[in-house]
Amino acid sequence: RGFSGAVIAAAAVIFITLLIDFRRLGLVILATLPKIIGIIWMLGIMRLAGIDYNLANQIAIPLIIGVGLAYGIHVIHRFIQPPPGERDITAVLQHTGGAIALSGLTTMIGFGSLGIAQHRGLASMGTVLFFGVGSALIASTYILSNIIMLAFRPKR
């Protein structure tokens, strides 16, 4: 129960912080959507890979929430910088996508290196973090960009 309470409290504080920053509920939802998708994908990968949900993996989830959420936030911030008529998700991905990809890949390598540890719990946590960050990265660049393109397409 303590872990669940901590995750809920962290999610609430993150949500409030994003609401203060973006000042629009829709942007907060867009920024958090890739993280939710990424967690679902990560849990699916865990299932497919036969990785059990254990104490070490529970510790990984708040880390993934904090680290993986940043990618969607960067995409949203870069997208809303220009005036509404000049917003272009392709330009966002050209300018910010590379930085997000490099940041995500280096984080995946760092966490993934724990996957070769001799300690089974640490190795499991490293593997889960690797897939969790990777899922967040893919969801933030591919899924979020397509949702933004649909949500903010010019009205005809």
Short mmCIF file of N, CA, C and O in Angstrom, two decimals, residues 34-107:
data_model
loop_
_atom_site.label_atom_id
_atom_site.label_comp_id
_atom_site.label_asym_id
_atom_site.label_seq_id
_atom_site.Cartn_x
_atom_site.Cartn_y
_atom_site.Cartn_z
N PRO A 34 2.02 10.00 -23.69
CA PRO A 34 3.08 9.06 -24.08
C PRO A 34 3.62 8.25 -22.89
O PRO A 34 4.01 7.10 -23.05
N LYS A 35 3.60 8.85 -21.72
CA LYS A 35 4.08 8.13 -20.55
C LYS A 35 3.15 6.99 -20.21
O LYS A 35 3.59 5.88 -19.89
N ILE A 36 1.86 7.24 -20.28
CA ILE A 36 0.87 6.19 -20.00
C ILE A 36 1.01 5.07 -21.03
O ILE A 36 1.04 3.89 -20.68
N ILE A 37 1.11 5.46 -22.30
CA ILE A 37 1.30 4.47 -23.37
C ILE A 37 2.60 3.70 -23.14
O ILE A 37 2.65 2.48 -23.27
N GLY A 38 3.66 4.42 -22.79
CA GLY A 38 4.96 3.79 -22.55
C GLY A 38 4.92 2.78 -21.41
O GLY A 38 5.52 1.70 -21.49
N ILE A 39 4.20 3.09 -20.34
CA ILE A 39 4.09 2.16 -19.21
C ILE A 39 3.32 0.91 -19.63
O ILE A 39 3.69 -0.21 -19.29
N ILE A 40 2.25 1.11 -20.40
CA ILE A 40 1.48 -0.04 -20.88
C ILE A 40 2.37 -0.93 -21.77
O ILE A 40 2.38 -2.15 -21.62
N TRP A 41 3.12 -0.32 -22.67
CA TRP A 41 4.03 -1.09 -23.53
C TRP A 41 5.08 -1.81 -22.69
O TRP A 41 5.42 -2.96 -22.95
N MET A 42 5.63 -1.10 -21.69
CA MET A 42 6.65 -1.70 -20.84
C MET A 42 6.10 -2.92 -20.11
O MET A 42 6.76 -3.96 -20.05
N LEU A 43 4.89 -2.81 -19.59
CA LEU A 43 4.29 -3.96 -18.91
C LEU A 43 4.06 -5.11 -19.88
O LEU A 43 4.24 -6.28 -19.53
N GLY A 44 3.68 -4.79 -21.12
CA GLY A 44 3.53 -5.83 -22.14
C GLY A 44 4.86 -6.50 -22.48
O GLY A 44 4.92 -7.73 -22.62
N ILE A 45 5.91 -5.70 -22.59
CA ILE A 45 7.24 -6.26 -22.87
C ILE A 45 7.69 -7.15 -21.71
O ILE A 45 8.26 -8.22 -21.93
N MET A 46 7.42 -6.70 -20.49
CA MET A 46 7.76 -7.52 -19.32
C MET A 46 7.07 -8.87 -19.41
O MET A 46 7.68 -9.91 -19.15
N ARG A 47 5.81 -8.85 -19.77
CA ARG A 47 5.04 -10.10 -19.88
C ARG A 47 5.62 -11.00 -20.97
O ARG A 47 5.82 -12.19 -20.77
N LEU A 48 5.89 -10.41 -22.14
CA LEU A 48 6.44 -11.18 -23.25
C LEU A 48 7.82 -11.74 -22.94
O LEU A 48 8.17 -12.85 -23.37
N ALA A 49 8.62 -10.97 -22.19
CA ALA A 49 9.98 -11.40 -21.86
C ALA A 49 10.02 -12.30 -20.63
O ALA A 49 11.10 -12.78 -20.24
N GLY A 50 8.88 -12.49 -19.99
CA GLY A 50 8.84 -13.34 -18.81
C GLY A 50 9.47 -12.71 -17.58
O GLY A 50 9.96 -13.40 -16.69
N ILE A 51 9.46 -11.38 -17.51
CA ILE A 51 10.02 -10.67 -16.36
C ILE A 51 8.94 -10.51 -15.31
O ILE A 51 7.88 -9.93 -15.57
N ASP A 52 9.18 -11.06 -14.13
CA ASP A 52 8.21 -10.98 -13.05
C ASP A 52 8.17 -9.58 -12.46
O ASP A 52 9.17 -8.87 -12.42
N TYR A 53 7.01 -9.21 -11.95
CA TYR A 53 6.85 -7.94 -11.24
C TYR A 53 7.30 -8.17 -9.81
O TYR A 53 6.71 -8.95 -9.08
N ASN A 54 8.39 -7.51 -9.40
CA ASN A 54 8.94 -7.71 -8.06
C ASN A 54 9.29 -6.37 -7.41
O ASN A 54 9.04 -5.32 -8.00
N LEU A 55 9.87 -6.42 -6.24
CA LEU A 55 10.19 -5.21 -5.49
C LEU A 55 11.13 -4.30 -6.27
O LEU A 55 10.95 -3.08 -6.31
N ALA A 56 12.14 -4.87 -6.92
CA ALA A 56 13.09 -4.06 -7.68
C ALA A 56 12.38 -3.35 -8.84
O ALA A 56 12.65 -2.18 -9.12
N ASN A 57 11.46 -4.05 -9.49
CA ASN A 57 10.73 -3.43 -10.59
C ASN A 57 9.78 -2.35 -10.10
O ASN A 57 9.51 -1.38 -10.81
N GLN A 58 9.26 -2.52 -8.91
CA GLN A 58 8.40 -1.48 -8.33
C GLN A 58 9.19 -0.18 -8.15
O GLN A 58 8.66 0.89 -8.36
N ILE A 59 10.44 -0.31 -7.78
CA ILE A 59 11.29 0.87 -7.61
C ILE A 59 11.53 1.54 -8.96
O ILE A 59 11.66 2.75 -9.06
N ALA A 60 11.55 0.76 -10.03
CA ALA A 60 11.82 1.30 -11.36
C ALA A 60 10.68 2.16 -11.88
O ALA A 60 10.91 3.12 -12.63
N ILE A 61 9.46 1.88 -11.49
CA ILE A 61 8.31 2.59 -12.07
C ILE A 61 8.34 4.10 -11.79
O ILE A 61 8.18 4.89 -12.71
N PRO A 62 8.57 4.56 -10.55
CA PRO A 62 8.66 6.02 -10.36
C PRO A 62 9.81 6.65 -11.16
O PRO A 62 9.69 7.77 -11.65
N LEU A 63 10.91 5.92 -11.30
CA LEU A 63 12.01 6.43 -12.11
C LEU A 63 11.59 6.61 -13.57
O LEU A 63 11.89 7.62 -14.21
N ILE A 64 10.88 5.63 -14.09
CA ILE A 64 10.43 5.69 -15.48
C ILE A 64 9.42 6.82 -15.66
O ILE A 64 9.45 7.54 -16.65
N ILE A 65 8.55 7.01 -14.68
CA ILE A 65 7.57 8.09 -14.76
C ILE A 65 8.28 9.43 -14.86
O ILE A 65 7.98 10.25 -15.73
N GLY A 66 9.25 9.66 -13.99
CA GLY A 66 9.96 10.94 -13.99
C GLY A 66 10.81 11.15 -15.23
O GLY A 66 10.78 12.21 -15.85
N VAL A 67 11.56 10.14 -15.61
CA VAL A 67 12.47 10.27 -16.75
C VAL A 67 11.69 10.29 -18.06
O VAL A 67 11.91 11.16 -18.91
N GLY A 68 10.78 9.36 -18.24
CA GLY A 68 10.06 9.25 -19.50
C GLY A 68 9.11 10.38 -19.77
O GLY A 68 8.82 10.70 -20.93
N LEU A 69 8.62 11.03 -18.75
CA LEU A 69 7.67 12.13 -18.93
C LEU A 69 8.33 13.33 -19.58
O LEU A 69 7.69 14.08 -20.32
N ALA A 70 9.62 13.49 -19.36
CA ALA A 70 10.33 14.66 -19.89
C ALA A 70 10.27 14.73 -21.40
O ALA A 70 10.19 15.83 -21.98
N TYR A 71 10.29 13.60 -22.08
CA TYR A 71 10.31 13.62 -23.55
C TYR A 71 9.05 14.26 -24.11
O TYR A 71 9.12 15.10 -25.00
N GLY A 72 7.90 13.87 -23.61
CA GLY A 72 6.65 14.47 -24.07
C GLY A 72 6.56 15.95 -23.72
O GLY A 72 6.05 16.75 -24.51
N ILE A 73 7.07 16.32 -22.56
CA ILE A 73 7.07 17.72 -22.15
C ILE A 73 7.91 18.55 -23.12
O ILE A 73 7.50 19.64 -23.54
N HIS A 74 9.07 18.05 -23.50
CA HIS A 74 9.93 18.79 -24.44
C HIS A 74 9.25 18.97 -25.79
O HIS A 74 9.32 20.05 -26.39
N VAL A 75 8.58 17.93 -26.27
CA VAL A 75 7.88 18.02 -27.56
C VAL A 75 6.77 19.07 -27.48
O VAL A 75 6.65 19.93 -28.35
N ILE A 76 5.97 19.03 -26.42
CA ILE A 76 4.87 19.98 -26.27
C ILE A 76 5.40 21.41 -26.15
O ILE A 76 4.90 22.33 -26.81
N HIS A 77 6.42 21.61 -25.31
CA HIS A 77 6.97 22.96 -25.15
C HIS A 77 7.48 23.52 -26.48
O HIS A 77 7.23 24.68 -26.81
N ARG A 78 8.20 22.72 -27.21
CA ARG A 78 8.74 23.18 -28.51
C ARG A 78 7.61 23.45 -29.50
O ARG A 78 7.69 24.39 -30.29
N PHE A 79 6.57 22.65 -29.45
CA PHE A 79 5.46 22.82 -30.38
C PHE A 79 4.69 24.11 -30.12
O PHE A 79 4.27 24.79 -31.07
N ILE A 80 4.48 24.47 -28.86
CA ILE A 80 3.65 25.65 -28.55
C ILE A 80 4.44 26.95 -28.53
O ILE A 80 3.84 28.01 -28.34
N GLN A 81 5.74 26.92 -28.75
CA GLN A 81 6.53 28.16 -28.77
C GLN A 81 6.10 29.14 -29.85
O GLN A 81 5.88 30.30 -29.56
N PRO A 82 5.99 28.72 -31.11
CA PRO A 82 5.58 29.68 -32.14
C PRO A 82 4.09 30.03 -32.02
O PRO A 82 3.33 29.32 -31.37
N PRO A 83 3.68 31.11 -32.68
CA PRO A 83 2.25 31.44 -32.70
C PRO A 83 1.45 30.31 -33.35
O PRO A 83 1.99 29.57 -34.18
N PRO A 84 0.17 30.16 -33.01
CA PRO A 84 -0.63 29.04 -33.51
C PRO A 84 -0.57 28.80 -35.02
O PRO A 84 -0.52 27.67 -35.46
N GLY A 85 -0.53 29.82 -35.83
CA GLY A 85 -0.51 29.64 -37.28
C GLY A 85 0.81 29.13 -37.82
O GLY A 85 0.90 28.68 -38.95
N GLU A 86 1.85 29.21 -37.01
CA GLU A 86 3.20 28.83 -37.46
C GLU A 86 3.69 27.52 -36.85
O GLU A 86 4.84 27.14 -37.04
N ARG A 87 2.86 26.83 -36.10
CA ARG A 87 3.26 25.59 -35.43
C ARG A 87 3.38 24.46 -36.44
O ARG A 87 2.49 24.26 -37.26
N ASP A 88 4.49 23.73 -36.34
CA ASP A 88 4.76 22.65 -37.29
C ASP A 88 5.44 21.50 -36.55
O ASP A 88 6.58 21.64 -36.09
N ILE A 89 4.76 20.38 -36.43
CA ILE A 89 5.30 19.24 -35.69
C ILE A 89 6.54 18.67 -36.38
O ILE A 89 7.45 18.16 -35.72
N THR A 90 6.61 18.80 -37.71
CA THR A 90 7.80 18.33 -38.42
C THR A 90 9.03 19.12 -37.99
O THR A 90 10.09 18.55 -37.74
N ALA A 91 8.88 20.43 -37.87
CA ALA A 91 9.99 21.27 -37.40
C ALA A 91 10.37 20.92 -35.96
O ALA A 91 11.56 20.91 -35.61
N VAL A 92 9.38 20.63 -35.14
CA VAL A 92 9.65 20.23 -33.76
C VAL A 92 10.52 18.98 -33.73
O VAL A 92 11.53 18.92 -33.03
N LEU A 93 10.15 17.99 -34.52
CA LEU A 93 10.92 16.75 -34.54
C LEU A 93 12.30 16.94 -35.15
O LEU A 93 13.26 16.30 -34.72
N GLN A 94 12.43 17.84 -36.11
CA GLN A 94 13.73 18.10 -36.71
C GLN A 94 14.66 18.79 -35.72
O GLN A 94 15.85 18.51 -35.69
N HIS A 95 14.13 19.70 -34.91
CA HIS A 95 14.97 20.47 -33.99
C HIS A 95 15.11 19.82 -32.61
O HIS A 95 16.18 19.85 -32.02
N THR A 96 14.03 19.28 -32.11
CA THR A 96 14.03 18.74 -30.75
C THR A 96 14.13 17.22 -30.74
O THR A 96 14.63 16.64 -29.79
N GLY A 97 13.66 16.58 -31.80
CA GLY A 97 13.64 15.12 -31.86
C GLY A 97 14.99 14.47 -31.67
O GLY A 97 15.13 13.47 -30.96
N GLY A 98 16.03 15.05 -32.28
CA GLY A 98 17.37 14.49 -32.14
C GLY A 98 17.88 14.56 -30.71
O GLY A 98 18.48 13.61 -30.21
N ALA A 99 17.62 15.70 -30.06
CA ALA A 99 18.06 15.85 -28.67
C ALA A 99 17.32 14.87 -27.76
O ALA A 99 17.92 14.26 -26.87
N ILE A 100 16.03 14.72 -28.00
CA ILE A 100 15.24 13.78 -27.21
C ILE A 100 15.71 12.35 -27.44
O ILE A 100 15.88 11.57 -26.51
N ALA A 101 15.97 12.01 -28.71
CA ALA A 101 16.43 10.66 -29.04
C ALA A 101 17.78 10.37 -28.40
O ALA A 101 17.98 9.30 -27.81
N LEU A 102 18.71 11.30 -28.49
CA LEU A 102 20.03 11.09 -27.89
C LEU A 102 19.93 10.98 -26.38
O LEU A 102 20.56 10.10 -25.76
N SER A 103 19.14 11.84 -25.78
CA SER A 103 18.94 11.79 -24.33
C SER A 103 18.33 10.45 -23.92
O SER A 103 18.78 9.81 -22.96
N GLY A 104 17.31 10.02 -24.66
CA GLY A 104 16.66 8.75 -24.34
C GLY A 104 17.59 7.56 -24.53
O GLY A 104 17.62 6.65 -23.69
N LEU A 105 18.35 7.57 -25.61
CA LEU A 105 19.27 6.45 -25.86
C LEU A 105 20.36 6.36 -24.81
O LEU A 105 20.70 5.26 -24.36
N THR A 106 20.92 7.50 -24.40
CA THR A 106 21.96 7.45 -23.37
C THR A 106 21.38 7.00 -22.02
O THR A 106 22.03 6.27 -21.28
N THR A 107 20.15 7.42 -21.74
CA THR A 107 19.49 6.97 -20.51
C THR A 107 19.23 5.47 -20.57
O THR A 107 19.43 4.75 -19.59
#
